[in-house]
Amino acid sequence: MPPTGKEAALLGVGGVVGVSLAAWRTLFPWIGYDLPILKLGRKYGKKTMTDALNGHFLVDLFEISAKNNPKKPFIIFQDRIFTYEFMNEQACRVANIVLQMGLKLGDTVAILVSNEPAFVWTFLGLQKIGVAVALLNTNNKHKPLLHSIEISEAKVLIVGQGSDLFQNVDDIKQELRIPVYLMGTGIGEAPVGYQSWDQLMLSAPHAEISRTMRSGMNLLTPCCYIYTSGTTGLPKPAIINQTKALGMSKFLYLGGLEHDDIVYTVTPLYHSAAILALFTTMDCGSTMLLRTKFSAHHYFEDCRRHNVTVIQYIGELCRYLLAVPEHPKDKVHKIKVAVGNGLRKDIWEKFKDRFNIPQIVEFFGASEGTAATFNVNGRVGACGRLSPLLSKLHPSGMAIIKYDRLKDAPYRDKNNRCLPVEFGEPGLFIAGIPEFYKDKFYKGPQEVNEKKVLRNVFKDGDSFFNFGDLMYMDKDYFIYFQDRVGDTFRWKGENVSTNEVANILTSMDFIHDANVYGVTVPGHDGRAGMAALHLNEREKLTKERLKQIYDHSSENLPSYARPLFLRLEEQTRVTVTFKQHKVDLVKEGYDPSIISDPLYYLSNDAKTYVPLDASSFGSMLKSRL
């Protein structure tokens, strides 16, 4: 909803002068909601600017914390304490190793490492000489993994401990053209074709690295690449330059993070959510409690044992915690704030009340995006604010515009202009693109970047970043997430590309086409994958074929991307422009009472797809999905 004429006038420079706070609140009741985020934004925006002006980049912030508090715990992992001093020494070993390899500022190293301290010190060591770090998704394998490595232009691949990680790399080893180093070999030799990272670390000096080794670093120098899946079907490396990294290092301050706080992170470190927490922890000089994998049953036990004060979540995580039977000690902890994204309105208050969480800070953003929004007011279900004042404070503006779901595109009027939504109307969230982005959000071909840009939105020559998310706004200018649009949906806290899943399915020689989409499941956040299949002529979906689909999906897709439901159609549904038609399929879902086509669901117990009909529908909903 755009500001009225009165609002627009008073939001101008001339109108602001001489207007008291009381007058503002009388004229604009919503202005009071802006004050907390304005106060925080001013404080930490100033700190970010000061860091930049002083030439302090992300790794400098860590080094300052290590110098000021060398013996303080930085990482707590598996009941072991890793101090700032120790982590810095390990990072220096990494830096000295890669210097000996001849790597330098501007090069890239890919790391495939699970949650462990080695991830952090490897990342920091590479940053000490200005090497960008490609943070590979540990769930990926085969083509997505190979693509992720190749598109990053990494000169070296470092693989963490674990047989699964090694196997996934070994499957593509013949196609890799870069050296591969393995963690976890100890003093033993690495397998043929690999090199031992452990042996290098044991012999490397931990002498501090001079800042001159990264003297050419600037605000546009890539810090790391965080992979995101999208409409192209393969992971895309979002560019996190030093400017964005500095901004990310102030993230948890919105929840009041202080020097003595302990932050609990269970999300994968290759994911932007965990990276936000890690960056802020090292800037603040706080402590991070790190866990290999999330465990709902041990979550609050960990919080109590380690005196956690700040927790970080994704929405599904909170739902899993609520699913654990109530415990007398649910409210016994020192948590002061939960910060994250994806906490849905239906469980917000349940989560807050059951576990006695004093404050929840919900945010919205994207690794490759040009803006973020924050709800520091505690408005249930909201992921931020988009008041006339806040939208003007963004360097290039933010808006929610009308969206045509049938055309799967922004609505444009007779003048080919986009229109802002009314209060309560779902629309597409967009944000202006600051000039320094140069329309470059991902590393790779420019045509991939161009797909995220909307041009001539409100006037000739303007450009906006398309987040691909539908939002709506209430009359107080709080905004709420509605849904994903286009060819991606979200399940288990991860974005799933329908094209990637469809490509995997249609690589099977008996499947002619696969139309993949997301469907809602009671009691679960996001949308689960469903595929409408059209088989080749004379093919039938036998038990053997269903088992083959299960095995093929399990081998080639991460667990969150595998279709939970299958629908067998005689013909693929397409629009008049020969695009797959999903709207009716999404509406019909997987209800056997209204669908005559054969339906199947993924059974983890049977390790195959089994028929879904009226008699099995109830038990399916109660099963492990």
XYZ file of C-alpha atoms in Angstrom:
625
model
C 0.000 0.000 0.000
C 1.660 3.299 -1.075
C 1.734 6.288 1.299
C -1.125 8.738 0.969
C -0.482 12.282 -0.218
C -0.318 13.444 3.387
C 2.135 10.679 4.285
C 4.331 11.351 1.280
C 4.537 15.054 2.076
C 5.433 14.588 5.714
C 7.961 11.893 4.937
C 9.871 14.403 2.832
C 12.735 16.330 4.376
C 10.706 19.497 4.757
C 7.889 17.714 6.542
C 10.126 15.986 9.066
C 11.581 19.209 10.432
C 9.734 20.497 13.475
C 7.297 17.611 13.739
C 7.285 16.223 17.285
C 7.115 12.535 18.088
C 3.665 13.032 19.582
C 2.484 14.647 16.357
C 3.912 11.813 14.307
C 2.101 9.236 16.440
C -1.153 11.166 16.116
C -0.905 11.483 12.346
C 0.563 8.034 11.785
C -0.303 5.490 14.505
C 2.038 2.980 12.881
C 5.147 5.130 13.360
C 5.714 3.792 16.876
C 6.275 0.324 15.453
C 9.125 1.698 13.330
C 11.066 3.141 16.249
C 12.664 -0.097 17.597
C 14.045 -1.148 14.216
C 15.134 2.417 13.457
C 17.033 2.569 16.741
C 18.732 -0.782 16.166
C 19.396 -0.023 12.518
C 21.042 3.278 13.349
C 23.264 1.748 16.030
C 24.500 -1.244 14.083
C 24.428 0.461 10.712
C 26.884 2.942 12.197
C 29.074 0.066 13.452
C 29.058 -1.508 9.988
C 30.039 1.801 8.422
C 32.823 2.283 10.968
C 34.184 -1.203 10.224
C 34.168 -0.460 6.501
C 35.838 2.940 6.875
C 38.541 1.386 9.061
C 39.185 -1.285 6.443
C 38.007 -3.997 8.816
C 36.495 -6.904 6.929
C 34.979 -10.085 8.348
C 38.254 -11.858 9.117
C 39.568 -8.690 10.770
C 36.583 -8.716 13.125
C 37.481 -12.262 14.152
C 41.146 -11.377 14.648
C 40.194 -8.421 16.844
C 38.021 -10.690 19.012
C 40.826 -13.266 19.206
C 43.333 -10.606 20.232
C 41.044 -9.101 22.872
C 39.816 -12.421 24.319
C 42.288 -15.178 23.390
C 41.254 -17.616 26.134
C 37.535 -17.127 25.726
C 35.493 -20.035 24.278
C 34.588 -19.360 20.658
C 33.140 -22.770 19.762
C 31.707 -25.448 22.051
C 31.403 -28.744 20.188
C 30.715 -32.205 21.611
C 31.487 -30.878 25.102
C 34.916 -29.633 23.986
C 35.874 -25.963 24.189
C 37.738 -24.282 21.336
C 39.064 -20.867 22.353
C 39.473 -17.855 20.100
C 43.244 -18.290 20.400
C 43.167 -21.946 19.330
C 40.780 -21.284 16.439
C 43.025 -18.457 15.255
C 46.103 -20.687 15.396
C 44.328 -23.358 13.353
C 43.171 -20.730 10.873
C 46.765 -19.546 10.524
C 47.850 -23.115 9.742
C 45.248 -23.229 6.967
C 46.411 -19.876 5.598
C 50.057 -20.972 5.577
C 49.129 -24.197 3.771
C 47.231 -22.476 0.967
C 49.946 -19.835 0.626
C 52.401 -22.674 -0.011
C 50.002 -23.950 -2.669
C 50.296 -20.606 -4.423
C 46.723 -19.508 -3.764
C 46.052 -15.798 -3.406
C 43.442 -13.069 -3.098
C 40.668 -13.643 -5.615
C 41.058 -17.422 -5.849
C 38.357 -19.814 -4.643
C 38.524 -22.973 -2.539
C 35.480 -25.242 -2.176
C 34.839 -26.935 1.173
C 32.511 -29.880 1.732
C 32.494 -30.082 5.521
C 29.776 -30.911 8.047
C 29.163 -28.956 11.251
C 32.420 -29.080 13.206
C 35.097 -26.579 14.316
C 37.245 -27.495 11.302
C 34.634 -25.871 9.062
C 35.098 -22.588 10.920
C 38.891 -22.501 11.112
C 39.212 -23.601 7.481
C 36.875 -20.805 6.415
C 38.778 -18.235 8.492
C 42.170 -19.435 7.300
C 41.170 -19.000 3.678
C 39.821 -15.541 4.455
C 43.155 -14.523 5.995
C 44.665 -14.370 2.505
C 41.503 -13.237 0.719
C 40.519 -16.589 -0.799
C 36.780 -16.910 -1.393
C 35.133 -20.002 0.096
C 32.510 -22.016 -1.782
C 30.311 -23.541 0.938
C 29.116 -26.789 -0.618
C 25.830 -28.329 0.483
C 26.716 -31.631 2.170
C 23.421 -33.164 0.978
C 24.307 -32.795 -2.695
C 25.814 -35.527 -4.799
C 26.366 -36.505 -8.438
C 25.511 -33.757 -10.930
C 24.439 -31.052 -8.411
C 27.678 -31.528 -6.448
C 29.862 -31.547 -9.554
C 28.090 -28.464 -10.897
C 28.536 -26.637 -7.576
C 32.285 -27.245 -7.614
C 32.775 -26.386 -11.273
C 30.730 -23.176 -11.311
C 32.649 -21.838 -8.306
C 35.895 -22.127 -10.310
C 37.506 -23.556 -7.190
C 41.176 -24.406 -7.490
C 41.100 -26.844 -4.560
C 38.440 -29.005 -2.877
C 38.670 -29.762 0.855
C 36.458 -32.603 2.092
C 35.508 -33.037 5.738
C 35.341 -36.166 7.845
C 32.754 -38.840 7.126
C 32.347 -41.754 4.747
C 29.248 -40.225 3.145
C 31.102 -37.080 2.115
C 33.999 -39.101 0.749
C 31.691 -41.410 -1.204
C 29.816 -38.493 -2.773
C 33.100 -36.973 -3.929
C 34.525 -40.304 -5.040
C 31.480 -40.814 -7.285
C 32.475 -37.727 -9.304
C 36.250 -37.883 -8.801
C 36.996 -38.836 -12.407
C 35.287 -35.653 -13.590
C 37.093 -33.326 -11.187
C 40.093 -31.428 -12.516
C 41.340 -30.027 -9.210
C 43.252 -31.526 -6.262
C 41.111 -33.000 -3.480
C 42.236 -32.969 0.160
C 40.627 -35.174 2.806
C 40.132 -34.453 6.501
C 39.942 -37.376 8.901
C 42.897 -39.396 7.625
C 45.006 -38.611 10.699
C 48.630 -39.618 10.260
C 47.624 -42.259 7.721
C 47.818 -41.975 3.970
C 44.896 -40.768 1.892
C 43.349 -43.091 -0.726
C 44.914 -43.110 -4.177
C 44.062 -39.927 -6.052
C 43.554 -37.896 -2.874
C 45.807 -36.002 -0.490
C 45.711 -35.822 3.300
C 44.673 -32.450 4.727
C 45.410 -33.691 8.246
C 49.087 -34.254 7.474
C 49.393 -30.734 6.105
C 47.756 -29.295 9.223
C 50.058 -31.259 11.540
C 53.185 -29.859 9.912
C 51.993 -26.332 9.092
C 53.202 -23.402 11.230
C 50.634 -21.351 13.110
C 52.522 -18.087 12.628
C 50.150 -15.150 12.243
C 49.457 -14.050 8.688
C 50.273 -10.445 7.813
C 47.310 -8.351 6.646
C 49.422 -7.407 3.628
C 48.571 -10.853 2.230
C 45.034 -9.551 1.714
C 45.889 -5.892 1.143
C 43.920 -5.817 -2.094
C 40.684 -6.824 -0.373
C 37.818 -4.352 -0.742
C 34.086 -4.187 -0.098
C 33.287 -5.948 -3.380
C 35.774 -8.798 -2.868
C 33.901 -12.131 -2.616
C 33.939 -13.532 0.913
C 32.086 -16.765 0.202
C 29.472 -18.397 -1.990
C 26.313 -19.798 -0.417
C 24.416 -22.154 -2.689
C 20.735 -21.781 -3.355
C 18.470 -23.810 -5.620
C 16.166 -21.990 -7.999
C 14.327 -22.107 -11.269
C 17.355 -23.305 -13.244
C 17.254 -26.597 -11.382
C 20.876 -26.691 -10.214
C 22.479 -25.022 -7.175
C 23.539 -21.434 -7.786
C 26.373 -19.788 -5.822
C 25.029 -16.594 -4.257
C 27.792 -14.013 -4.004
C 28.468 -12.901 -0.445
C 30.937 -10.068 -0.867
C 32.678 -8.318 1.999
C 29.977 -5.628 2.114
C 27.249 -8.177 2.621
C 29.402 -10.179 5.056
C 29.858 -7.088 7.236
C 26.101 -6.567 7.266
C 25.535 -10.218 8.153
C 27.986 -9.863 11.041
C 25.528 -7.508 12.768
C 22.508 -9.782 12.367
C 22.083 -11.196 15.886
C 22.484 -7.760 17.414
C 18.834 -7.304 16.446
C 18.112 -9.826 19.185
C 20.308 -7.994 21.680
C 23.413 -10.202 21.349
C 26.109 -9.316 23.879
C 29.696 -10.343 24.553
C 28.789 -12.909 27.240
C 26.012 -14.616 25.275
C 26.108 -18.224 24.096
C 24.469 -18.865 20.719
C 23.133 -22.336 19.835
C 23.363 -23.337 16.168
C 22.149 -26.663 14.796
C 21.488 -25.685 11.177
C 24.186 -26.610 8.620
C 27.074 -24.162 8.459
C 26.853 -24.086 4.657
C 23.380 -22.546 5.094
C 22.937 -18.780 5.338
C 21.026 -19.078 8.635
C 24.009 -20.583 10.457
C 26.443 -18.266 8.685
C 24.526 -15.253 10.009
C 24.940 -16.559 13.556
C 28.599 -17.451 13.037
C 29.514 -14.057 11.586
C 27.794 -12.132 14.394
C 29.321 -14.360 17.072
C 32.847 -13.661 15.865
C 32.155 -9.919 15.563
C 30.696 -9.704 19.071
C 33.295 -11.986 20.629
C 30.542 -14.270 21.904
C 30.433 -18.072 22.083
C 28.733 -20.517 19.717
C 27.453 -23.923 20.788
C 27.653 -26.029 17.633
C 25.956 -29.369 17.046
C 26.544 -31.775 14.171
C 22.846 -32.370 13.571
C 19.607 -31.169 15.076
C 18.051 -33.346 17.779
C 14.643 -32.328 19.096
C 14.969 -34.568 22.156
C 18.357 -33.157 23.188
C 17.794 -29.546 22.176
C 16.762 -27.978 25.479
C 18.961 -30.393 27.394
C 21.890 -28.881 25.470
C 20.609 -25.378 26.196
C 20.473 -26.075 29.931
C 23.849 -27.813 30.123
C 25.682 -25.050 28.275
C 23.718 -22.026 29.551
C 22.580 -21.020 26.070
C 21.108 -17.512 25.910
C 20.364 -17.107 22.182
C 18.834 -19.742 19.925
C 18.564 -19.673 16.173
C 15.766 -21.426 14.331
C 13.999 -22.187 11.137
C 10.258 -22.631 11.379
C 10.225 -26.389 11.056
C 12.740 -26.672 13.878
C 10.268 -25.058 16.256
C 7.528 -27.414 15.123
C 9.761 -30.417 15.804
C 10.482 -29.109 19.301
C 6.764 -28.771 19.978
C 6.245 -32.375 18.844
C 8.454 -33.654 21.679
C 6.384 -34.697 24.739
C 6.183 -31.980 27.367
C 8.853 -32.074 30.065
C 8.869 -30.514 33.555
C 12.030 -28.615 32.610
C 10.694 -27.150 29.350
C 10.854 -23.659 30.842
C 14.110 -24.193 32.736
C 16.828 -22.440 30.727
C 18.552 -19.075 30.266
C 17.349 -18.324 26.738
C 16.516 -14.658 26.274
C 15.749 -14.542 22.551
C 15.057 -16.787 19.556
C 16.105 -15.404 16.165
C 15.310 -16.926 12.810
C 12.911 -17.199 9.925
C 9.961 -19.363 8.988
C 8.167 -19.492 12.350
C 4.541 -19.741 11.296
C 1.683 -17.947 12.965
C -0.094 -21.152 14.001
C 2.735 -22.267 16.319
C 4.332 -18.919 17.221
C 2.576 -18.435 20.562
C 2.610 -22.160 21.365
C 6.380 -22.205 20.997
C 6.859 -18.974 22.934
C 4.562 -19.982 25.808
C 5.532 -23.636 26.209
C 9.262 -22.924 26.352
C 9.015 -19.481 27.963
C 10.940 -17.651 25.232
C 10.997 -13.953 26.247
C 11.517 -12.556 22.737
C 11.235 -13.801 19.161
C 12.903 -11.908 16.310
C 11.663 -13.102 12.927
C 13.313 -11.968 9.704
C 12.935 -12.402 5.961
C 15.639 -12.347 3.325
C 17.637 -14.369 0.821
C 21.344 -15.079 0.491
C 21.399 -13.461 -2.939
C 18.845 -10.769 -2.108
C 19.269 -7.008 -1.917
C 17.252 -6.414 1.257
C 16.011 -8.006 4.464
C 13.128 -7.255 6.805
C 12.942 -7.758 10.566
C 10.164 -8.121 13.111
C 11.676 -6.934 16.386
C 8.272 -5.902 17.733
C 6.999 -9.385 18.536
C 4.007 -9.166 16.180
C 2.851 -12.774 15.904
C 3.495 -14.271 12.474
C 5.109 -11.197 10.940
C 8.517 -11.366 9.266
C 9.156 -7.643 9.148
C 7.773 -4.217 8.391
C 7.325 -2.253 5.182
C 6.036 1.108 6.341
C 6.301 4.152 4.045
C 9.214 5.362 6.172
C 11.163 2.086 6.233
C 10.678 1.460 2.516
C 12.126 4.912 1.790
C 15.163 4.237 3.963
C 16.229 1.325 1.747
C 18.796 2.644 -0.769
C 16.637 1.630 -3.732
C 13.230 0.953 -2.186
C 11.167 -2.114 -1.269
C 7.611 -3.009 -2.260
C 4.988 -5.740 -2.490
C 3.414 -5.739 -5.956
C 0.344 -7.414 -7.407
C 0.996 -10.888 -8.770
C -0.902 -12.920 -11.362
C -0.720 -16.532 -10.159
C -2.217 -17.936 -13.359
C 0.394 -16.238 -15.532
C 3.023 -16.807 -12.845
C 4.240 -13.240 -13.314
C 3.825 -9.770 -11.789
C 0.630 -8.018 -12.820
C 1.133 -5.001 -15.092
C -1.434 -2.327 -15.954
C -2.206 -0.826 -19.378
C 0.953 1.276 -19.092
C 3.000 -1.858 -18.396
C 3.647 -0.758 -14.821
C 3.471 -2.890 -11.690
C 1.080 -1.916 -8.925
C 1.461 -2.072 -5.130
C -0.916 -4.382 -3.281
C -3.701 -3.290 -0.959
C -3.647 -4.181 2.726
C -4.244 -7.916 3.147
C -3.646 -8.719 -0.528
C -0.876 -11.239 -1.300
C 1.749 -9.972 -3.712
C 5.340 -10.367 -4.820
C 8.053 -8.965 -2.557
C 10.690 -6.986 -4.449
C 13.592 -4.737 -3.478
C 15.621 -2.216 -5.418
C 19.082 -3.110 -6.654
C 21.882 -0.836 -5.408
C 24.287 0.174 -8.151
C 27.257 -1.776 -6.761
C 25.438 -5.078 -7.376
C 25.617 -4.483 -11.124
C 22.779 -7.021 -11.430
C 25.190 -9.735 -10.284
C 23.745 -11.921 -7.525
C 25.212 -15.300 -8.482
C 28.581 -16.423 -9.735
C 28.069 -17.766 -13.222
C 26.361 -16.795 -16.480
C 24.661 -13.392 -16.500
C 21.456 -14.883 -17.908
C 20.956 -16.671 -14.582
C 21.221 -13.334 -12.773
C 18.915 -11.615 -15.235
C 16.069 -13.960 -14.292
C 15.986 -12.344 -10.835
C 15.628 -8.791 -12.176
C 12.339 -6.978 -12.822
C 12.734 -3.888 -14.997
C 10.592 -0.806 -15.594
C 8.525 -1.673 -12.537
C 7.259 1.751 -11.505
C 9.078 3.918 -14.056
C 11.341 3.593 -17.057
C 14.825 2.439 -16.194
C 14.230 1.187 -12.655
C 15.137 -2.343 -11.633
C 14.160 -4.554 -8.705
C 15.278 -7.895 -7.310
C 12.547 -10.527 -7.476
C 12.587 -12.569 -4.259
C 10.059 -15.063 -5.619
C 7.950 -14.907 -2.451
C 4.363 -13.838 -1.935
C 3.734 -11.555 1.037
C 0.821 -9.605 2.432
C 0.732 -6.553 4.671
C -1.599 -5.552 7.505
C -2.773 -2.013 8.249
C 0.128 -1.452 10.646
C 2.539 -2.252 7.791
C 3.710 -5.564 9.242
C 4.367 -8.071 6.467
C 3.704 -11.814 6.477
C 5.062 -14.617 4.323
C 2.375 -16.274 2.205
C 4.042 -18.691 -0.205
C 6.755 -19.357 -2.777
C 5.969 -18.728 -6.422
C 7.188 -20.158 -9.682
C 9.347 -23.202 -9.834
C 10.493 -23.533 -6.250
C 8.869 -24.454 -2.986
C 10.146 -24.894 0.555
C 10.214 -28.161 2.527
C 12.163 -29.146 5.657
C 13.694 -25.667 5.737
C 15.205 -26.032 2.242
C 14.234 -24.590 -1.134
C 13.390 -27.292 -3.662
C 13.657 -26.775 -7.401
C 10.790 -28.403 -9.290
C 12.906 -28.446 -12.432
C 15.757 -30.284 -10.739
C 13.407 -32.938 -9.369
C 11.641 -33.264 -12.727
C 14.960 -33.684 -14.527
C 15.979 -36.485 -12.178
C 12.656 -38.277 -12.658
C 12.599 -37.933 -16.438
C 16.134 -39.316 -16.681
C 14.478 -42.701 -16.063
C 13.783 -44.286 -19.424
C 10.133 -45.179 -18.729
C 8.996 -41.701 -17.610
C 7.973 -39.397 -20.447
C 7.333 -36.277 -18.396
C 7.130 -35.189 -14.771
C 5.253 -32.144 -13.510
C 6.577 -31.361 -10.027
C 4.899 -29.016 -7.558
C 4.459 -28.441 -3.840
C 1.442 -29.452 -1.754
C 0.560 -28.649 1.835
C 0.591 -31.386 4.474
C -1.306 -30.980 7.776
C 1.040 -30.376 10.698
C 4.027 -29.458 8.530
C 5.459 -26.134 7.414
C 6.098 -25.442 3.760
C 5.079 -27.716 0.910
C 5.975 -31.325 0.216
C 6.991 -32.432 -3.248
C 4.473 -34.116 -5.529
C 5.051 -35.315 -9.085
C 2.418 -35.932 -11.739
C 3.951 -38.562 -14.011
C 3.239 -39.301 -17.660
C 4.783 -42.623 -18.688
C 6.051 -43.667 -22.070
C 3.640 -45.542 -24.285
C 2.865 -49.103 -23.153
C 4.610 -48.543 -19.819
C 2.848 -49.306 -16.535
C 3.635 -48.174 -12.994
C 4.295 -51.612 -11.525
C 5.709 -52.393 -8.082
C 9.099 -52.785 -9.715
C 8.847 -49.379 -11.389
C 7.779 -47.727 -8.123
C 10.783 -49.237 -6.382
C 13.033 -47.959 -9.170
C 11.662 -44.426 -8.739
C 12.291 -44.626 -4.993
C 15.866 -45.881 -5.441
C 16.655 -43.389 -8.205
C 15.313 -40.450 -6.179
C 17.175 -41.566 -3.057
C 20.425 -41.829 -4.972
C 20.190 -38.532 -6.842
C 18.224 -36.160 -4.610
C 18.648 -34.951 -1.021
C 15.933 -36.283 1.282
C 14.011 -32.989 1.404
C 13.731 -32.851 -2.417
C 12.358 -36.355 -3.003
C 8.673 -36.340 -4.012
C 6.450 -37.523 -1.189
C 3.549 -38.120 -3.560
C 3.157 -39.435 -7.096
C 0.179 -39.050 -9.411
C -0.090 -41.088 -12.594
C -1.657 -39.158 -15.483
C -2.392 -40.280 -19.020
C -1.318 -36.910 -20.425
C 0.788 -34.020 -19.141
C -1.197 -30.845 -18.474
C 0.125 -27.833 -20.368
C -0.995 -24.251 -20.948
C -1.651 -22.708 -24.358
C 1.989 -21.659 -24.401
C 3.032 -25.269 -23.716
C 4.152 -24.603 -20.159
C 3.340 -27.169 -17.516
C 0.066 -26.307 -15.810
C 0.307 -26.648 -12.044
C -2.549 -24.576 -10.609
C -5.250 -27.269 -10.695
C -2.806 -29.976 -9.646
C -1.837 -27.964 -6.579
C -5.499 -27.363 -5.711
C -6.377 -31.057 -6.017
C -3.368 -32.131 -3.963
C -3.300 -35.849 -3.133
C -6.842 -36.453 -1.890
C -8.034 -39.815 -3.263
C -11.660 -38.821 -2.678
C -11.508 -36.214 -5.448
C -8.799 -37.648 -7.711
C -9.493 -40.587 -9.982
C -5.882 -40.933 -11.135
C -3.745 -43.526 -9.319
C -1.904 -41.990 -6.346
C 1.157 -43.172 -4.437
C 3.161 -41.966 -1.444
C 6.726 -42.471 -0.286
C 6.905 -45.062 2.489
C 10.133 -44.849 4.468
C 9.301 -48.160 6.124
C 8.716 -50.059 2.879
C 11.459 -48.121 1.059
C 9.283 -47.663 -2.000
C 6.180 -45.835 -3.182
C 2.934 -47.514 -2.155
C -0.670 -46.942 -3.317
C -2.590 -44.106 -1.692
C -6.339 -44.597 -1.479
C -9.180 -43.873 0.918
C -8.241 -46.782 3.180
C -4.579 -45.766 3.529
C -5.031 -41.982 3.570
C -5.338 -41.652 7.358
C -2.384 -43.886 8.163
C -0.296 -42.040 5.563
C -0.839 -38.713 7.342
C 0.334 -40.288 10.608
C 3.442 -41.845 9.073
C 6.983 -40.437 8.962
C 6.857 -37.965 6.088
